[in-house]
Amino acid sequence: MKILFCRHGETQWNTEGKLQGHLDSGLTVKGEYQARRLGEQLALHQPDLILSSDLGRAMATAKLANHSLNIPIKSSSLLRERCFGDLQGQDYRESQHLWEAYERRFASNEVDIEGAESATDVLSRVKHFLHGLSSTDVKTLVVIGHGEWLRVIQNLFAGEQAWSNRQLLPDNCDIIEFNLQSFQLDALT
């Protein structure tokens, strides 16, 4: 199975410097354009199915991309962005101590923010998602998710710690191609 991992289109909060996590904001005009262009790029791969995070920005991206694809879309909470607790909805000018804790997220698994999800919590969701793919019978799958979630899965594929920052955060509507045959699902336990 070929998997095309994609990040959602640009949102209003992306432009305002607000951290979204499990909260949401709508796509900007640019984000809508990115999503439609993503669909055109994905059409070259002839995908069979879109799996999207259940958060609004990812689902909006999936629906706009699907204008060029016309394939089924399913959603999953396993693809949600990492939760950053009390920092969610805050911009970089607010809650300086929380932003400092956020910037230290690459130093260890836990983040010193009330209600924040650890990197290994996200990794657990990633593994659960990947195990579920064994019952998905498609040749090419599109997965639309979020930046930190995608960084964690890239860390897994690269053999890095879940909280590592060695993998680049994908830009909005970037595509990361991966062939599931080259990865051993048995190694995920």
PDB file of C-alpha atoms in Angstrom:
ATOM      1  CA  MET A   1       0.000   0.000   0.000  1.00  0.00           C
ATOM      2  CA  LYS A   2       1.262   3.454  -0.913  1.00  0.00           C
ATOM      3  CA  ILE A   3       0.326   6.109   1.638  1.00  0.00           C
ATOM      4  CA  LEU A   4       0.356   9.823   0.852  1.00  0.00           C
ATOM      5  CA  PHE A   5       0.501  11.716   4.151  1.00  0.00           C
ATOM      6  CA  CYS A   6      -0.612  15.357   3.866  1.00  0.00           C
ATOM      7  CA  ARG A   7      -0.922  18.268   6.254  1.00  0.00           C
ATOM      8  CA  HIS A   8      -4.114  20.365   6.214  1.00  0.00           C
ATOM      9  CA  GLY A   9      -4.303  23.705   4.417  1.00  0.00           C
ATOM     10  CA  GLU A  10      -3.369  27.012   6.016  1.00  0.00           C
ATOM     11  CA  THR A  11      -5.791  28.184   8.703  1.00  0.00           C
ATOM     12  CA  GLN A  12      -6.657  31.560  10.151  1.00  0.00           C
ATOM     13  CA  TRP A  13      -4.870  30.647  13.376  1.00  0.00           C
ATOM     14  CA  ASN A  14      -1.757  29.592  11.423  1.00  0.00           C
ATOM     15  CA  THR A  15      -1.560  33.173  10.116  1.00  0.00           C
ATOM     16  CA  GLU A  16      -2.226  34.643  13.577  1.00  0.00           C
ATOM     17  CA  GLY A  17       0.410  32.538  15.341  1.00  0.00           C
ATOM     18  CA  LYS A  18      -2.149  30.722  17.508  1.00  0.00           C
ATOM     19  CA  LEU A  19      -1.584  27.116  18.500  1.00  0.00           C
ATOM     20  CA  GLN A  20      -4.498  24.919  17.472  1.00  0.00           C
ATOM     21  CA  GLY A  21      -3.901  21.418  18.827  1.00  0.00           C
ATOM     22  CA  HIS A  22      -7.349  19.893  19.325  1.00  0.00           C
ATOM     23  CA  LEU A  23      -9.028  23.280  18.781  1.00  0.00           C
ATOM     24  CA  ASP A  24      -9.878  24.489  15.304  1.00  0.00           C
ATOM     25  CA  SER A  25      -9.998  27.481  13.031  1.00  0.00           C
ATOM     26  CA  GLY A  26     -11.172  27.717   9.449  1.00  0.00           C
ATOM     27  CA  LEU A  27      -9.059  27.526   6.334  1.00  0.00           C
ATOM     28  CA  THR A  28      -7.920  30.823   4.863  1.00  0.00           C
ATOM     29  CA  VAL A  29      -8.478  31.625   1.178  1.00  0.00           C
ATOM     30  CA  LYS A  30      -4.869  30.514   0.658  1.00  0.00           C
ATOM     31  CA  GLY A  31      -5.597  27.294   2.591  1.00  0.00           C
ATOM     32  CA  GLU A  32      -8.602  26.573   0.371  1.00  0.00           C
ATOM     33  CA  TYR A  33      -6.439  27.114  -2.716  1.00  0.00           C
ATOM     34  CA  GLN A  34      -3.745  24.822  -1.257  1.00  0.00           C
ATOM     35  CA  ALA A  35      -6.347  22.105  -0.644  1.00  0.00           C
ATOM     36  CA  ARG A  36      -7.720  22.273  -4.189  1.00  0.00           C
ATOM     37  CA  ARG A  37      -4.176  22.190  -5.590  1.00  0.00           C
ATOM     38  CA  LEU A  38      -3.407  19.245  -3.310  1.00  0.00           C
ATOM     39  CA  GLY A  39      -6.299  17.369  -4.916  1.00  0.00           C
ATOM     40  CA  GLU A  40      -4.843  18.017  -8.360  1.00  0.00           C
ATOM     41  CA  GLN A  41      -1.437  16.711  -7.231  1.00  0.00           C
ATOM     42  CA  LEU A  42      -2.977  13.657  -5.549  1.00  0.00           C
ATOM     43  CA  ALA A  43      -4.958  12.808  -8.700  1.00  0.00           C
ATOM     44  CA  LEU A  44      -1.654  11.882 -10.383  1.00  0.00           C
ATOM     45  CA  HIS A  45      -1.331   9.027  -7.845  1.00  0.00           C
ATOM     46  CA  GLN A  46      -4.878   7.706  -8.455  1.00  0.00           C
ATOM     47  CA  PRO A  47      -5.740   7.197  -4.763  1.00  0.00           C
ATOM     48  CA  ASP A  48      -8.613   4.963  -3.653  1.00  0.00           C
ATOM     49  CA  LEU A  49      -9.523   6.487  -0.279  1.00  0.00           C
ATOM     50  CA  ILE A  50      -8.954   9.562   1.910  1.00  0.00           C
ATOM     51  CA  LEU A  51      -8.585   9.100   5.664  1.00  0.00           C
ATOM     52  CA  SER A  52      -8.719  12.435   7.455  1.00  0.00           C
ATOM     53  CA  SER A  53      -8.390  13.683  10.982  1.00  0.00           C
ATOM     54  CA  ASP A  54     -11.845  14.438  12.354  1.00  0.00           C
ATOM     55  CA  LEU A  55     -10.825  18.025  13.154  1.00  0.00           C
ATOM     56  CA  GLY A  56     -12.477  20.664  10.956  1.00  0.00           C
ATOM     57  CA  ARG A  57      -9.374  22.013   9.211  1.00  0.00           C
ATOM     58  CA  ALA A  58      -8.333  18.551   8.047  1.00  0.00           C
ATOM     59  CA  MET A  59     -11.850  17.568   6.956  1.00  0.00           C
ATOM     60  CA  ALA A  60     -12.232  20.858   5.035  1.00  0.00           C
ATOM     61  CA  THR A  61      -8.914  20.135   3.300  1.00  0.00           C
ATOM     62  CA  ALA A  62     -10.039  16.591   2.463  1.00  0.00           C
ATOM     63  CA  LYS A  63     -13.340  17.772   1.000  1.00  0.00           C
ATOM     64  CA  LEU A  64     -11.729  20.464  -1.156  1.00  0.00           C
ATOM     65  CA  ALA A  65      -8.992  18.093  -2.361  1.00  0.00           C
ATOM     66  CA  ASN A  66     -11.629  15.517  -3.177  1.00  0.00           C
ATOM     67  CA  HIS A  67     -13.142  17.788  -5.867  1.00  0.00           C
ATOM     68  CA  SER A  68     -10.373  16.458  -8.148  1.00  0.00           C
ATOM     69  CA  LEU A  69     -10.562  12.874  -6.868  1.00  0.00           C
ATOM     70  CA  ASN A  70     -14.187  11.943  -6.179  1.00  0.00           C
ATOM     71  CA  ILE A  71     -13.271   9.090  -3.818  1.00  0.00           C
ATOM     72  CA  PRO A  72     -14.610   8.080  -0.386  1.00  0.00           C
ATOM     73  CA  ILE A  73     -13.542  10.113   2.662  1.00  0.00           C
ATOM     74  CA  LYS A  74     -13.459   8.626   6.156  1.00  0.00           C
ATOM     75  CA  SER A  75     -12.457  10.403   9.354  1.00  0.00           C
ATOM     76  CA  SER A  76     -10.587   9.207  12.417  1.00  0.00           C
ATOM     77  CA  SER A  77      -9.791  10.765  15.784  1.00  0.00           C
ATOM     78  CA  LEU A  78      -6.524   8.768  15.734  1.00  0.00           C
ATOM     79  CA  LEU A  79      -5.229  11.338  13.218  1.00  0.00           C
ATOM     80  CA  ARG A  80      -5.875  14.326  15.501  1.00  0.00           C
ATOM     81  CA  GLU A  81      -3.128  16.820  16.161  1.00  0.00           C
ATOM     82  CA  ARG A  82      -1.190  16.601  19.409  1.00  0.00           C
ATOM     83  CA  CYS A  83      -3.126  18.184  22.251  1.00  0.00           C
ATOM     84  CA  PHE A  84      -1.295  21.073  23.905  1.00  0.00           C
ATOM     85  CA  GLY A  85      -3.751  21.651  26.745  1.00  0.00           C
ATOM     86  CA  ASP A  86      -3.825  25.161  28.189  1.00  0.00           C
ATOM     87  CA  LEU A  87      -1.680  26.589  25.358  1.00  0.00           C
ATOM     88  CA  GLN A  88      -4.302  25.818  22.700  1.00  0.00           C
ATOM     89  CA  GLY A  89      -5.914  28.959  21.312  1.00  0.00           C
ATOM     90  CA  GLN A  90      -3.094  31.174  22.630  1.00  0.00           C
ATOM     91  CA  ASP A  91      -0.936  33.270  20.334  1.00  0.00           C
ATOM     92  CA  TYR A  92       2.780  33.795  20.781  1.00  0.00           C
ATOM     93  CA  ARG A  93       2.220  37.084  22.676  1.00  0.00           C
ATOM     94  CA  GLU A  94       0.149  35.382  25.387  1.00  0.00           C
ATOM     95  CA  SER A  95       1.194  33.006  28.184  1.00  0.00           C
ATOM     96  CA  GLN A  96       4.946  33.316  27.735  1.00  0.00           C
ATOM     97  CA  HIS A  97       5.720  30.534  30.248  1.00  0.00           C
ATOM     98  CA  LEU A  98       3.497  28.104  28.291  1.00  0.00           C
ATOM     99  CA  TRP A  99       5.210  28.996  25.008  1.00  0.00           C
ATOM    100  CA  GLU A 100       8.595  28.422  26.665  1.00  0.00           C
ATOM    101  CA  ALA A 101       7.379  24.973  27.761  1.00  0.00           C
ATOM    102  CA  TYR A 102       6.144  24.339  24.212  1.00  0.00           C
ATOM    103  CA  GLU A 103       9.570  25.225  22.773  1.00  0.00           C
ATOM    104  CA  ARG A 104      11.123  22.598  25.085  1.00  0.00           C
ATOM    105  CA  ARG A 105       8.884  19.823  23.653  1.00  0.00           C
ATOM    106  CA  PHE A 106      11.813  18.370  21.708  1.00  0.00           C
ATOM    107  CA  ALA A 107      13.871  17.798  24.878  1.00  0.00           C
ATOM    108  CA  SER A 108      11.651  15.104  26.384  1.00  0.00           C
ATOM    109  CA  ASN A 109       8.458  13.108  26.033  1.00  0.00           C
ATOM    110  CA  GLU A 110       6.373  15.242  28.416  1.00  0.00           C
ATOM    111  CA  VAL A 111       5.470  18.903  27.977  1.00  0.00           C
ATOM    112  CA  ASP A 112       5.053  21.050  31.094  1.00  0.00           C
ATOM    113  CA  ILE A 113       1.648  22.377  30.028  1.00  0.00           C
ATOM    114  CA  GLU A 114      -1.533  21.425  31.884  1.00  0.00           C
ATOM    115  CA  GLY A 115      -3.583  18.996  29.797  1.00  0.00           C
ATOM    116  CA  ALA A 116      -0.892  18.518  27.124  1.00  0.00           C
ATOM    117  CA  GLU A 117      -0.480  15.161  25.445  1.00  0.00           C
ATOM    118  CA  SER A 118       2.941  13.494  25.605  1.00  0.00           C
ATOM    119  CA  ALA A 119       4.762  12.573  22.402  1.00  0.00           C
ATOM    120  CA  THR A 120       4.413   8.882  23.254  1.00  0.00           C
ATOM    121  CA  ASP A 121       0.644   9.360  23.641  1.00  0.00           C
ATOM    122  CA  VAL A 122       0.609  10.597  20.041  1.00  0.00           C
ATOM    123  CA  LEU A 123       2.893   7.703  19.062  1.00  0.00           C
ATOM    124  CA  SER A 124       0.389   5.287  20.575  1.00  0.00           C
ATOM    125  CA  ARG A 125      -2.352   6.763  18.362  1.00  0.00           C
ATOM    126  CA  VAL A 126      -0.016   6.560  15.341  1.00  0.00           C
ATOM    127  CA  LYS A 127       0.671   2.874  16.004  1.00  0.00           C
ATOM    128  CA  HIS A 128      -3.017   2.124  16.518  1.00  0.00           C
ATOM    129  CA  PHE A 129      -3.762   3.857  13.219  1.00  0.00           C
ATOM    130  CA  LEU A 130      -1.046   1.908  11.368  1.00  0.00           C
ATOM    131  CA  HIS A 131      -2.247  -1.422  12.772  1.00  0.00           C
ATOM    132  CA  GLY A 132      -5.746  -0.598  11.545  1.00  0.00           C
ATOM    133  CA  LEU A 133      -4.433  -0.205   8.014  1.00  0.00           C
ATOM    134  CA  SER A 134      -3.909  -3.963   7.762  1.00  0.00           C
ATOM    135  CA  SER A 135      -7.668  -4.305   7.187  1.00  0.00           C
ATOM    136  CA  THR A 136      -7.793  -1.479   4.623  1.00  0.00           C
ATOM    137  CA  ASP A 137      -7.809  -2.934   1.118  1.00  0.00           C
ATOM    138  CA  VAL A 138      -6.568  -0.119  -1.133  1.00  0.00           C
ATOM    139  CA  LYS A 139      -3.493   0.400  -3.307  1.00  0.00           C
ATOM    140  CA  THR A 140      -3.067   4.115  -2.636  1.00  0.00           C
ATOM    141  CA  LEU A 141      -4.309   5.873   0.485  1.00  0.00           C
ATOM    142  CA  VAL A 142      -4.378   9.600   1.240  1.00  0.00           C
ATOM    143  CA  VAL A 143      -4.039  10.555   4.920  1.00  0.00           C
ATOM    144  CA  ILE A 144      -4.781  14.172   5.839  1.00  0.00           C
ATOM    145  CA  GLY A 145      -3.604  15.215   9.255  1.00  0.00           C
ATOM    146  CA  HIS A 146      -1.533  17.705  11.203  1.00  0.00           C
ATOM    147  CA  GLY A 147       2.054  18.864  11.611  1.00  0.00           C
ATOM    148  CA  GLU A 148       3.067  17.415  14.987  1.00  0.00           C
ATOM    149  CA  TRP A 149       1.221  14.131  14.267  1.00  0.00           C
ATOM    150  CA  LEU A 150       3.124  13.871  10.982  1.00  0.00           C
ATOM    151  CA  ARG A 151       6.418  14.630  12.726  1.00  0.00           C
ATOM    152  CA  VAL A 152       5.790  11.785  15.189  1.00  0.00           C
ATOM    153  CA  ILE A 153       5.061   9.286  12.400  1.00  0.00           C
ATOM    154  CA  GLN A 154       8.154  10.426  10.502  1.00  0.00           C
ATOM    155  CA  ASN A 155      10.175   9.927  13.694  1.00  0.00           C
ATOM    156  CA  LEU A 156       8.779   6.405  13.961  1.00  0.00           C
ATOM    157  CA  PHE A 157       9.724   5.574  10.358  1.00  0.00           C
ATOM    158  CA  ALA A 158      13.204   7.065  10.897  1.00  0.00           C
ATOM    159  CA  GLY A 159      13.803   5.200  14.185  1.00  0.00           C
ATOM    160  CA  GLU A 160      13.931   8.440  16.212  1.00  0.00           C
ATOM    161  CA  GLN A 161      12.380   9.230  19.594  1.00  0.00           C
ATOM    162  CA  ALA A 162       8.755  10.369  19.251  1.00  0.00           C
ATOM    163  CA  TRP A 163       9.641  13.878  20.509  1.00  0.00           C
ATOM    164  CA  SER A 164      12.667  14.385  18.225  1.00  0.00           C
ATOM    165  CA  ASN A 165      12.775  17.461  16.004  1.00  0.00           C
ATOM    166  CA  ARG A 166      15.093  15.916  13.412  1.00  0.00           C
ATOM    167  CA  GLN A 167      12.164  15.526  11.023  1.00  0.00           C
ATOM    168  CA  LEU A 168      10.983  18.715   9.382  1.00  0.00           C
ATOM    169  CA  LEU A 169       7.474  19.921  10.071  1.00  0.00           C
ATOM    170  CA  PRO A 170       5.665  19.592   6.742  1.00  0.00           C
ATOM    171  CA  ASP A 171       4.259  22.747   5.182  1.00  0.00           C
ATOM    172  CA  ASN A 172       0.525  23.106   4.687  1.00  0.00           C
ATOM    173  CA  CYS A 173      -0.662  20.610   2.031  1.00  0.00           C
ATOM    174  CA  ASP A 174       2.776  19.034   1.608  1.00  0.00           C
ATOM    175  CA  ILE A 175       2.751  15.372   0.545  1.00  0.00           C
ATOM    176  CA  ILE A 176       4.967  12.766   2.203  1.00  0.00           C
ATOM    177  CA  GLU A 177       4.930   9.480   0.291  1.00  0.00           C
ATOM    178  CA  PHE A 178       5.465   6.191   2.102  1.00  0.00           C
ATOM    179  CA  ASN A 179       5.220   2.553   1.040  1.00  0.00           C
ATOM    180  CA  LEU A 180       3.772   0.446   3.869  1.00  0.00           C
ATOM    181  CA  GLN A 181       5.399  -2.740   2.530  1.00  0.00           C
ATOM    182  CA  SER A 182       8.817  -1.382   3.452  1.00  0.00           C
ATOM    183  CA  PHE A 183       7.804  -0.973   7.094  1.00  0.00           C
ATOM    184  CA  GLN A 184       7.257  -3.881   9.479  1.00  0.00           C
ATOM    185  CA  LEU A 185       4.009  -3.450  11.386  1.00  0.00           C
ATOM    186  CA  ASP A 186       5.123  -6.263  13.701  1.00  0.00           C
ATOM    187  CA  ALA A 187       7.886  -3.969  14.935  1.00  0.00           C
ATOM    188  CA  LEU A 188       5.315  -1.529  16.338  1.00  0.00           C
ATOM    189  CA  THR A 189       4.454  -3.508  19.455  1.00  0.00           C
TER     190      THR A 189
END
